[in-house]
XYZ file of C-alpha atoms in Angstrom:
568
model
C 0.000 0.000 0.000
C 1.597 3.508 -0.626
C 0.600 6.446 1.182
C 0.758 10.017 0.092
C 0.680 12.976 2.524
C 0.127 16.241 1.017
C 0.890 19.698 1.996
C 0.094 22.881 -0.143
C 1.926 25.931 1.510
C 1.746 29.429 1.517
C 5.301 29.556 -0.523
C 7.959 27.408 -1.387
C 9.645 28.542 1.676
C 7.319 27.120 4.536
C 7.410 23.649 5.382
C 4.602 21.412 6.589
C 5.902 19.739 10.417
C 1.884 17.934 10.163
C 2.816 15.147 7.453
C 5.976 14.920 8.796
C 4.987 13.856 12.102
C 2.469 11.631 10.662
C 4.573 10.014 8.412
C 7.921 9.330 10.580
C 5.537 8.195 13.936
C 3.738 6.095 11.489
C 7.402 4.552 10.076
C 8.421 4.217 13.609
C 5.059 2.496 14.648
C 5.421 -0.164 11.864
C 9.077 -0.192 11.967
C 9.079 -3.935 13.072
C 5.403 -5.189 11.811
C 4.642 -7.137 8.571
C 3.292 -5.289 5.879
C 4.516 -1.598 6.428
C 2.894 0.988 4.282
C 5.102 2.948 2.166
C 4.648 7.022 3.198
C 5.478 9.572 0.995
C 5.439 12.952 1.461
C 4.352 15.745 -1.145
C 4.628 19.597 -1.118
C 3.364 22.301 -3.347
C 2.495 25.730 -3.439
C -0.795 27.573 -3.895
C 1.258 29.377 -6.532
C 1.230 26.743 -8.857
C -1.644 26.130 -11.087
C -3.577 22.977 -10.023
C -2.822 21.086 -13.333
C 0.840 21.196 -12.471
C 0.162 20.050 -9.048
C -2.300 17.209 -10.448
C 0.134 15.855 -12.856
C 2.318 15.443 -9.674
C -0.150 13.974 -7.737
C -1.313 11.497 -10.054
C 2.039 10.145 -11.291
C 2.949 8.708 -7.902
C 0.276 6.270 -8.155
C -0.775 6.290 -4.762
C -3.574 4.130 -3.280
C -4.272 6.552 -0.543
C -3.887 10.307 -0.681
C -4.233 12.696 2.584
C -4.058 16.389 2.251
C -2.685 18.901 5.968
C -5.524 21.762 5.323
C -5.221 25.639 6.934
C -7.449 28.390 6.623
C -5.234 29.811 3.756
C -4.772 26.611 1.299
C -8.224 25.062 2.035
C -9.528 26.766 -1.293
C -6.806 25.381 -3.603
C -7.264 22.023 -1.451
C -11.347 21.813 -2.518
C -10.624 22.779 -6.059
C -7.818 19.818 -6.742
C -9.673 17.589 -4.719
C -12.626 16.559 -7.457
C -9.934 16.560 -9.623
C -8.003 13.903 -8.107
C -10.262 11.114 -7.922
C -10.335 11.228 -12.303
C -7.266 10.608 -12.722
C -6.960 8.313 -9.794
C -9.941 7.038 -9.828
C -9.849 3.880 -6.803
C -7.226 5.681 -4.578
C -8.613 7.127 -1.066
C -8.872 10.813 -0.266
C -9.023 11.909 3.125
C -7.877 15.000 4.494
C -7.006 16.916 8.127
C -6.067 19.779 9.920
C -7.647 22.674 11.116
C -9.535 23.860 8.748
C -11.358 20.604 7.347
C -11.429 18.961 10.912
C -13.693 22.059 12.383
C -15.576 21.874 9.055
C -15.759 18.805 8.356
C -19.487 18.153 7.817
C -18.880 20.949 5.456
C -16.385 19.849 3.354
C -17.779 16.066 3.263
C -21.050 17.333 1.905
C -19.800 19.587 -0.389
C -16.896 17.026 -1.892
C -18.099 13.851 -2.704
C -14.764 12.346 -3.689
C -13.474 12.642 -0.010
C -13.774 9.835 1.756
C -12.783 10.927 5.325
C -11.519 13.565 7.493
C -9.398 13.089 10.753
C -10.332 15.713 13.454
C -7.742 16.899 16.060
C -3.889 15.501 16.573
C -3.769 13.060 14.060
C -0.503 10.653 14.671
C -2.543 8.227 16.776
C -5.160 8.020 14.309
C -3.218 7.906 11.000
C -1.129 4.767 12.326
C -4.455 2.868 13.767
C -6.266 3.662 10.039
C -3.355 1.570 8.500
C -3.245 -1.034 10.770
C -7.186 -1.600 10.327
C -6.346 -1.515 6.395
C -4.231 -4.344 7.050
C -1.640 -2.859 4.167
C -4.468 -2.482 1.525
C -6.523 0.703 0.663
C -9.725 -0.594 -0.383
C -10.118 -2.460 3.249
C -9.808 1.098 4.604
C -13.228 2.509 3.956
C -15.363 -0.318 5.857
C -13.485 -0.078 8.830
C -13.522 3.757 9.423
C -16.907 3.714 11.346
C -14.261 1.470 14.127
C -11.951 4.351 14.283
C -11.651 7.106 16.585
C -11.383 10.868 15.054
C -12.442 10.365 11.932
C -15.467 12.026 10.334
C -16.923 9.871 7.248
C -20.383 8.920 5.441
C -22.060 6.092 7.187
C -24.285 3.698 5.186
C -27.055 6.523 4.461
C -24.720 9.237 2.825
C -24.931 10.849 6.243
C -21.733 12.576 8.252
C -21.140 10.679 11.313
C -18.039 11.179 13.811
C -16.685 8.339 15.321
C -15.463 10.365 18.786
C -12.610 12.026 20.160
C -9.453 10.058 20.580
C -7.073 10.383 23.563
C -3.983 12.697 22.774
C -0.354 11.355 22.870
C 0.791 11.530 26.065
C 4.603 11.449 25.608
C 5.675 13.923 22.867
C 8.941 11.795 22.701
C 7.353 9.616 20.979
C 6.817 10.844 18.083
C 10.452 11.306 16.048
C 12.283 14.234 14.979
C 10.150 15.872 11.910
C 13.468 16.515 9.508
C 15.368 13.690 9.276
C 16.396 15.468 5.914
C 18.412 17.914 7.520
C 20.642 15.658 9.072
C 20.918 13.533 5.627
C 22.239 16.993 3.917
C 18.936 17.319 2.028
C 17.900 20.180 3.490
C 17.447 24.130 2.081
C 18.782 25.910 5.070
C 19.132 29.432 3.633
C 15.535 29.305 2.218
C 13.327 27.608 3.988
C 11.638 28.323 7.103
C 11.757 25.171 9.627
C 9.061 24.484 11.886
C 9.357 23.510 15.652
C 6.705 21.543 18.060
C 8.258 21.157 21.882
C 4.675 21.387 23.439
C 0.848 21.109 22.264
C -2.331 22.804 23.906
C -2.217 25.802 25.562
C -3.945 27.090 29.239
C -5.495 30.633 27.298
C -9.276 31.112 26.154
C -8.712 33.527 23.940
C -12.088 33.677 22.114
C -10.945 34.113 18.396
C -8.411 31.134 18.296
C -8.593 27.305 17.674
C -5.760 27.058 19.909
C -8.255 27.723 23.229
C -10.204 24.410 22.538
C -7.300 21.991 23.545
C -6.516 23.642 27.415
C -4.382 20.618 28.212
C -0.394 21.518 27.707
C 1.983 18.676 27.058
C 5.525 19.219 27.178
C 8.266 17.523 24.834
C 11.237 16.727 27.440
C 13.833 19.005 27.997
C 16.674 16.820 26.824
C 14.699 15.602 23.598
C 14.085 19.151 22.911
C 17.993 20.265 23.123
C 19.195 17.220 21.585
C 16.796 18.192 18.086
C 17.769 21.578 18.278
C 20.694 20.895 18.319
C 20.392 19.931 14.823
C 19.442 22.765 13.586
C 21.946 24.309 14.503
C 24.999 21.804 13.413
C 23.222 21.867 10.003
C 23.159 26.118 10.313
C 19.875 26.509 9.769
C 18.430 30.241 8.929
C 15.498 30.003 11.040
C 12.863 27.772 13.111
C 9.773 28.663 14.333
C 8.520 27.539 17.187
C 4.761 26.565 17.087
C 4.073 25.917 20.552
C 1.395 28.376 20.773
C 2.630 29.764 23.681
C 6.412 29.246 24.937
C 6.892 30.684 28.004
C 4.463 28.380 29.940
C 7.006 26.868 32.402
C 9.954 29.290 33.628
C 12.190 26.700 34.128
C 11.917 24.853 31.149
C 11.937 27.405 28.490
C 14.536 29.165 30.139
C 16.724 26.451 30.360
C 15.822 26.052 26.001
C 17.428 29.680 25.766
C 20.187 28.677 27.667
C 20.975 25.909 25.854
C 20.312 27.846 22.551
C 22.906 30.544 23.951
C 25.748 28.416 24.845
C 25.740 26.298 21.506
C 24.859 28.944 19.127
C 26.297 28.807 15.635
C 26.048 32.552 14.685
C 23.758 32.158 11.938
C 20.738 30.459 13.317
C 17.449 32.326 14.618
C 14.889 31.045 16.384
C 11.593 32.309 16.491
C 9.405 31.993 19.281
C 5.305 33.445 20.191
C 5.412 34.870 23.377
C 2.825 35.955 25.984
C 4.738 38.569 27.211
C 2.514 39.998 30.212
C 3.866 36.241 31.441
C 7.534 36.782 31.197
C 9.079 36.343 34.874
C 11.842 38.640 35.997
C 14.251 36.112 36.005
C 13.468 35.342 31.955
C 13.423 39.225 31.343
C 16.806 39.236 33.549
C 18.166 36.812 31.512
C 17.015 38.211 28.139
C 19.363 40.843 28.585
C 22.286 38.896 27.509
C 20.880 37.535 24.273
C 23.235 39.271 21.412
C 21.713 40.053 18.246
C 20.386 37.453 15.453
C 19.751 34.562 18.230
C 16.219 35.057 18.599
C 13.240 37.188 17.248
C 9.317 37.289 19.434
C 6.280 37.349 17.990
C 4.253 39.224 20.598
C -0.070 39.463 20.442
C -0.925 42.741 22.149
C -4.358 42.240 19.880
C -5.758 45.253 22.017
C -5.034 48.215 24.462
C -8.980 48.828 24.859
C -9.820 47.079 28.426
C -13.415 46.043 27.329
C -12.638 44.395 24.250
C -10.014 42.127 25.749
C -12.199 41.130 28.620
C -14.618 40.440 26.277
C -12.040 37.694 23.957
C -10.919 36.438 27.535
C -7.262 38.045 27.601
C -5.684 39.645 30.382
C -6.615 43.951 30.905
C -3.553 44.691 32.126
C -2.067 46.228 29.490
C 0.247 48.341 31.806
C 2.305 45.322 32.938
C 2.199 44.051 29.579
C 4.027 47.047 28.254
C 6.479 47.370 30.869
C 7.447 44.143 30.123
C 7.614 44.232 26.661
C 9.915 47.602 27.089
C 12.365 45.022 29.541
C 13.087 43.077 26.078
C 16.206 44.156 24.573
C 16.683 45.679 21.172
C 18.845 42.779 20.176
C 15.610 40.682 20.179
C 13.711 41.594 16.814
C 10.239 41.979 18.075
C 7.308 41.195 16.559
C 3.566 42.885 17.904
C 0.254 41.814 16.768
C -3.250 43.687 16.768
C -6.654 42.341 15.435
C -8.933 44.940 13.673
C -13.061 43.663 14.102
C -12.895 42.621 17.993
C -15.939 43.513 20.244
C -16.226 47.035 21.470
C -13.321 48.538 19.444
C -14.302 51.061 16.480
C -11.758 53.005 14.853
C -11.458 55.801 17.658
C -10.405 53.263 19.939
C -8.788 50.982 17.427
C -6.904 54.165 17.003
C -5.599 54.011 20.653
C -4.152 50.761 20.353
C -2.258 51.300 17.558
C -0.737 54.086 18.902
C 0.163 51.961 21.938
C 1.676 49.497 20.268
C 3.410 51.625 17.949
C 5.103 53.585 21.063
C 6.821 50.470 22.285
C 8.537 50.720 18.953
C 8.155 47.216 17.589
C 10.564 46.143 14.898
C 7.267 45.124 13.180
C 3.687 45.431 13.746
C 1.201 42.980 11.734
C -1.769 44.535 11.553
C -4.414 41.467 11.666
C -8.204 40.998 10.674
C -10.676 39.008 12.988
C -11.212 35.504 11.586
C -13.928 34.213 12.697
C -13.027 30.332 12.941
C -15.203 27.296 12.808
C -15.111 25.547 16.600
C -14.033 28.474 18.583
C -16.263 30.890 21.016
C -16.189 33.746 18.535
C -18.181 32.483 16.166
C -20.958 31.977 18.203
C -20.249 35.489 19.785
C -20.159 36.983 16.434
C -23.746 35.219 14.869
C -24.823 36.507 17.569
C -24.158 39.924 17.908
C -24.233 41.326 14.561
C -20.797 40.099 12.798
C -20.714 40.079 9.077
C -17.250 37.436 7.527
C -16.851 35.150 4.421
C -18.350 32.195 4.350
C -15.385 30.969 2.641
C -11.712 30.909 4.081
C -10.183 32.769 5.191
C -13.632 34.359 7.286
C -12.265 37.412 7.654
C -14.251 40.534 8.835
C -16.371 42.753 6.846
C -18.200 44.323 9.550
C -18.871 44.753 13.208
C -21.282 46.580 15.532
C -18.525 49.244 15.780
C -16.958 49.160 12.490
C -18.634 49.649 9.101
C -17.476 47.636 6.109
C -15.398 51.294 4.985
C -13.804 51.582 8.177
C -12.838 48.042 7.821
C -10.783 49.193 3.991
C -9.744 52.127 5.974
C -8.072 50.126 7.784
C -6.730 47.673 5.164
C -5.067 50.778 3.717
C -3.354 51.345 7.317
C -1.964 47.954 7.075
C -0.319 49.041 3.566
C 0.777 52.250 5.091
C 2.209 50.012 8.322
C 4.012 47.813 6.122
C 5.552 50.376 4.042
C 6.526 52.975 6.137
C 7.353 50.681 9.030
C 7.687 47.105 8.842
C 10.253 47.305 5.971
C 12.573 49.586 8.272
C 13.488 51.617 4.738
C 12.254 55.025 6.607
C 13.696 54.574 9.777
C 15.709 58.345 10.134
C 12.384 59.964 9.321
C 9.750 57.843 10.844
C 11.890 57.905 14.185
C 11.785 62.033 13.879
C 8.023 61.697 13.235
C 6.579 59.353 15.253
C 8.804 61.380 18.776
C 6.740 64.385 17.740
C 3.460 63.021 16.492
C 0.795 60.276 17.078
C 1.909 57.508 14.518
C -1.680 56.801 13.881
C -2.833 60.593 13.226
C 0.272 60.864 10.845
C -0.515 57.485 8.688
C -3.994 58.742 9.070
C -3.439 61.926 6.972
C -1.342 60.585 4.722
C -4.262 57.905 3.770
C -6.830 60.672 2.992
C -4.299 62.274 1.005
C -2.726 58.856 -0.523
C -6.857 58.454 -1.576
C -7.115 61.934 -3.287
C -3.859 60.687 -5.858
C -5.559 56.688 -6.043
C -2.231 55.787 -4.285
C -3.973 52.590 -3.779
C -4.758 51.571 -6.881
C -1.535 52.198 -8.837
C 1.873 49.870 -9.063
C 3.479 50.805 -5.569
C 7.666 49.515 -6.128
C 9.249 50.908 -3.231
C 10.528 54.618 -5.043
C 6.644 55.608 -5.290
C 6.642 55.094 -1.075
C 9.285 58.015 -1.050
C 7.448 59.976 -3.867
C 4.344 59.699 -1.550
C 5.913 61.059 1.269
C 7.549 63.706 -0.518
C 4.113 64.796 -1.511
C 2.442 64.747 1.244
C 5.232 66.711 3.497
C 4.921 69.574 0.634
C 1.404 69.807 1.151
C -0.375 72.615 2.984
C -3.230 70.649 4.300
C -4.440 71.214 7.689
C -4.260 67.434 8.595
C -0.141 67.773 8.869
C 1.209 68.377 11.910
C 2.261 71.819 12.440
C 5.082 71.322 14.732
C 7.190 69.061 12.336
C 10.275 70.612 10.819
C 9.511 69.753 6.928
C 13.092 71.064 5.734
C 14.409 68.387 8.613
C 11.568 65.627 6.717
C 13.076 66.368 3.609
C 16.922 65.598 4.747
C 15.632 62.579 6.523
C 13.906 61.361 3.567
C 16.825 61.928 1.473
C 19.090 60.313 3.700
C 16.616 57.230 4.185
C 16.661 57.224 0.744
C 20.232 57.464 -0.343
C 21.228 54.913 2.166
C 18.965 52.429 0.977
C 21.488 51.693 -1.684
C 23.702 52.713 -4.798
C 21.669 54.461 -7.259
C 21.822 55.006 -10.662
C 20.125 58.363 -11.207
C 18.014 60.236 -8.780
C 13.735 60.628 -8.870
C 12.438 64.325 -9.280
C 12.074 65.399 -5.831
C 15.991 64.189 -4.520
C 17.536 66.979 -4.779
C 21.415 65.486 -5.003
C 23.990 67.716 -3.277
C 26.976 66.199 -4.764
C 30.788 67.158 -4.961
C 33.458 64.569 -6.688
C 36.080 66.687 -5.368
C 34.772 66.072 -1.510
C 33.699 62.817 -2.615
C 37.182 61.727 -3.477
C 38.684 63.315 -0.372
C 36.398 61.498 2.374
C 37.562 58.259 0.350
C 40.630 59.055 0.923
C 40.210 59.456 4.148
C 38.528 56.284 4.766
C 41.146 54.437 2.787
C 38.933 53.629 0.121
C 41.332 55.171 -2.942
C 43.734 51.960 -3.384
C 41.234 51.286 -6.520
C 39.516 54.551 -6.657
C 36.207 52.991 -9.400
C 35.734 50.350 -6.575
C 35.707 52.956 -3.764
C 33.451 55.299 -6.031
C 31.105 52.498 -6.912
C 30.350 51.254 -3.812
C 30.187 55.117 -1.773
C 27.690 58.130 -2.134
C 28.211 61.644 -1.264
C 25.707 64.100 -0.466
C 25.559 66.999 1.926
C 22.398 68.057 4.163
C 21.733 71.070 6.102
C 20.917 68.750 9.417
C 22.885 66.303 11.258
C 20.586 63.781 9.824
C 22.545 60.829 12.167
C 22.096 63.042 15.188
C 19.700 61.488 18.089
C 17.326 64.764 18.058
C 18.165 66.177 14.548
C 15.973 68.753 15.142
C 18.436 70.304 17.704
C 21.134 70.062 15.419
C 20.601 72.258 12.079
C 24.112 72.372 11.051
C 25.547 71.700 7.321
C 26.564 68.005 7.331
C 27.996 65.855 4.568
C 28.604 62.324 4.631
C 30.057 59.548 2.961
C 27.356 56.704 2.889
C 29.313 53.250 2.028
C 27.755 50.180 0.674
C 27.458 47.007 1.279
């Protein structure tokens, strides 16, 4: 019997840990038994059309075919499904995950070519479905109704669930997910490597699947040091941790950073979601003497507004939560969530919390839409009360009580804004000015209204028009511009943002380029860059600017500055 697990990721960089852990605990279950199935694992893209992706499919000739399904590939999963079953036409489909396991009478009755669907943790499962098959698809189907978490049609064409099944108990038992790495098959510059060292987490948070299984179960210490360990002899870029939240047990996870520090490789970064307000002094203690480009925190503040985070059962006490968050160092990159379409927040309040986010001056801020998930409390909260989402994945908001459908796009174009002005760290010099004088949200705020006037939105935005934007909007008189910012000091900023970005080849309209070969040549000199004077040139920029543009508080220095800017 051959097996084929499927995963269809966001991009060729993301890797599936799901059909890995099914298929090497199911290897290790029938490591010694007669008639082991043969597992195969599969991964696409839903950037590739589904033809190419079929063709795939179909030449492995497998008898039984099992798709990993998320919110964001459960489209392209439903389309290629129907598909399958022609040119395969007696192999099994079955699929799990979270998406298809929360909606799974759904999907059954709306794909008639899928044969089952395994709700919840699915290693214990998986393994008992092929020992029932006794090594042969077509014995598979009869036996399902004897099979805990499964959904399938009983004898009537009905959806029946055959009950919840126990979780693993030890996570050591199921093997390392990436026994690639160590065989020197890995991609460890370009692709992202995913981490399980616990499952289930203690938090109710209303909008997330993660609040349904309360129970945590921990991966042992040792087991957990000895597979990272791994990743870092093989130097891999970066794992993600998917424990949904890390810093459960102070010990523990402290000891994983310790470990982590004492055998890093110097190229390695580990990424971890954090629940900050949770952070004990000692962790925040010993945070301080994590160097840069060891670790990076992804951070959900989701909210400042009090009411609205009672209401998705999250702590209120946003004070503690910030001081805490202000104890991380700098040398962590930090990573801070929010969620536009919660209860009780409209865009005056929404407003609030992006400022107070954006004044604990994360290295990024993802600016998030409510999904309104199959199986968790929200979605009853939100049919309910008013809540308009697609049907379809990936339910995201259209509407609230306190936010209109256009407030909603208003704040779509924030996110843009956010993510260009921002995220990217390309304006650094002049959002840092900006934002120390200004309310970050009133700024991006007036420069949406006047990005909407232009159709900013709906042209081809490459990074240049960001700076022609800005330009624009600096020059203009409107009233919606802060008065007290120096737009001479904007300008310098943005030119020195701009310049430093990287060698150019000619300059837009609005740079005005102060240049001098004579003073050019003379700070390469200097800097004993004139051995081979084209390299030096080629890889330098001069330009002069009528603020220290690389002072703390350029405002208080307006003196004529020129600099040599050197390349990478």
């Amino acid at each position: 019997m051959k097996i084929l697990l499927v995963s269809v990721n966001a991009s060729y960089m993301h890797t599936n840990i799901a059909i890995r852990d099914l298929k090497n605990y199911a290897d290790k279950y029938f490591e010694n038994k007669a008639h082991a199935p043969k597992i195969e694992l599969a991964e696409y893209t839903i950037n590739q059309p589904i033809g190419e992706v079929l063709r795939g499919i179909a030449f492995t000739n497998a008898d039984w075919i099992q798709f990993s399904t998320y919110i964001w590939n459960a489209e392209y999963v439903s389309k290629l499904l129907p598909e399958i079953k022609k040119v395969l036409p007696n192999c099994i489909l079955g699929a799990g995950g979270p998406e298809y396991g929360y909606g799974a009478k759904k999907y059954l009755n709306n794909i008639s070519d899928l044969d089952f669907i395994v709700f919840g943790e699915g290693e214990l499962t998986f393994a008992d479905m092929i020992e029932k098959s006794q090594a042969d698809a077509k014995n598979l189907l009869p036996k399902l109704k004897d099979i805990k978490g499964l959904y399938y049609r009983d004898g009537e064409n009905n959806v029946a669930f055959t009950g919840n099944r126990d979780f693993i108990e030890n996570l050591d038992d199921i093997p390392f997910p990436y026994p690639e790495i160590s065989s020197g098959q890995a991609d460890p510059d370009h692709k992202i490597y995913y981490y399980e060292s616990s499952r289930g987490c203690p938090f109710s948070c209303a909008y997330c699947l993660s609040s349904v299984d309360k129970r945590v179960r921990f991966k042992s210490l040792e087991r957990t040091c000895q597979e990272l360990q791994i990743f870092l002899d093989n130097k891999i870029k970066l794992v993600k941790f998917v424990d949904r939240t890390y810093n459960l047990d102070e010990n523990r996870y402290i000891d994983i950073w310790q470990y982590i520090l004492n055998h890093h490789n110097g190229k390695t970064m580990f990424h971890f979601e954090i629940e900050a307000e949770y952070l004990s002094e000692k962790a925040l203690d010993f945070l301080q003497n994590i160097p840069q480009g060891v670790m990076q925190f992804e951070m959900g503040v989701q909210s400042a507004n009090k009411k609205t985070l009672a209401a998705i059962n999250r702590s209120t006490n946003v004070e503690d939560l910030a001081r805490k968050i202000k104890r991380i160092p700098r040398t962590i990159h930090q990573h801070l969530d929010l969620i536009a379409g919660l209860p009780y927040e409209d865009l005056q309040s929404f407003g609030k919390s992006y400022d107070f986010v954006m004044e604990l001056r994360p290295d990024a801020l993802q600016l998030g839409f409510l999904k309104v998930l199959n199986g968790t409390s929200m979605e009853k909260y939100a049919s309910e009360n008013g809540w308009k989402w697609m049907d379809s994945p990936v339910y995201e908001t259209f509407s609230t009580p306190y936010m209109t459908f256009s407030d909603i796009a208003f704040l779509k174009d924030i996110e843009i804004l956010t993510d260009a002005y921002w995220n990217k760290g390309t304006f650094s010099y002049t959002t840092k000015y900006i934002f120390r004088k200004t309310s970050p949200w009133n700024f991006f705020c007036g420069i949406l209204e006047y990005a909407r006037t232009i159709n900013a939105f709906s042209q081809a935005r490459k990074e240049a028009y960001w700076y022609q934007l800005l330009y624009d909007f600096t020059k203009d008189e409107r009233e919606s511009i802060d008065k007290t910012l120096d737009r001479n000091l904007i300008y310098d900023l943005l030119r020195y943002d701009f310049v430093r970005a990287g060698k150019k080849g000619n300059f837009p309209s609005w740079y005005k380029h102060n240049y001098d070969k004579d003073k050019h040549r003379k700070l390469l000199d200097e800097n004993g860059m004139l051995e081979n004077s084209r390299i030096g040139f080629s890889i330098s920029e001069f330009e002069e600017f009528d603020y220290d543009v690389l002072a703390e508080k350029p405002e208080e220095k307006k003196e004529h500055t020129e600099l040599l800017i050197k390349y990478k």
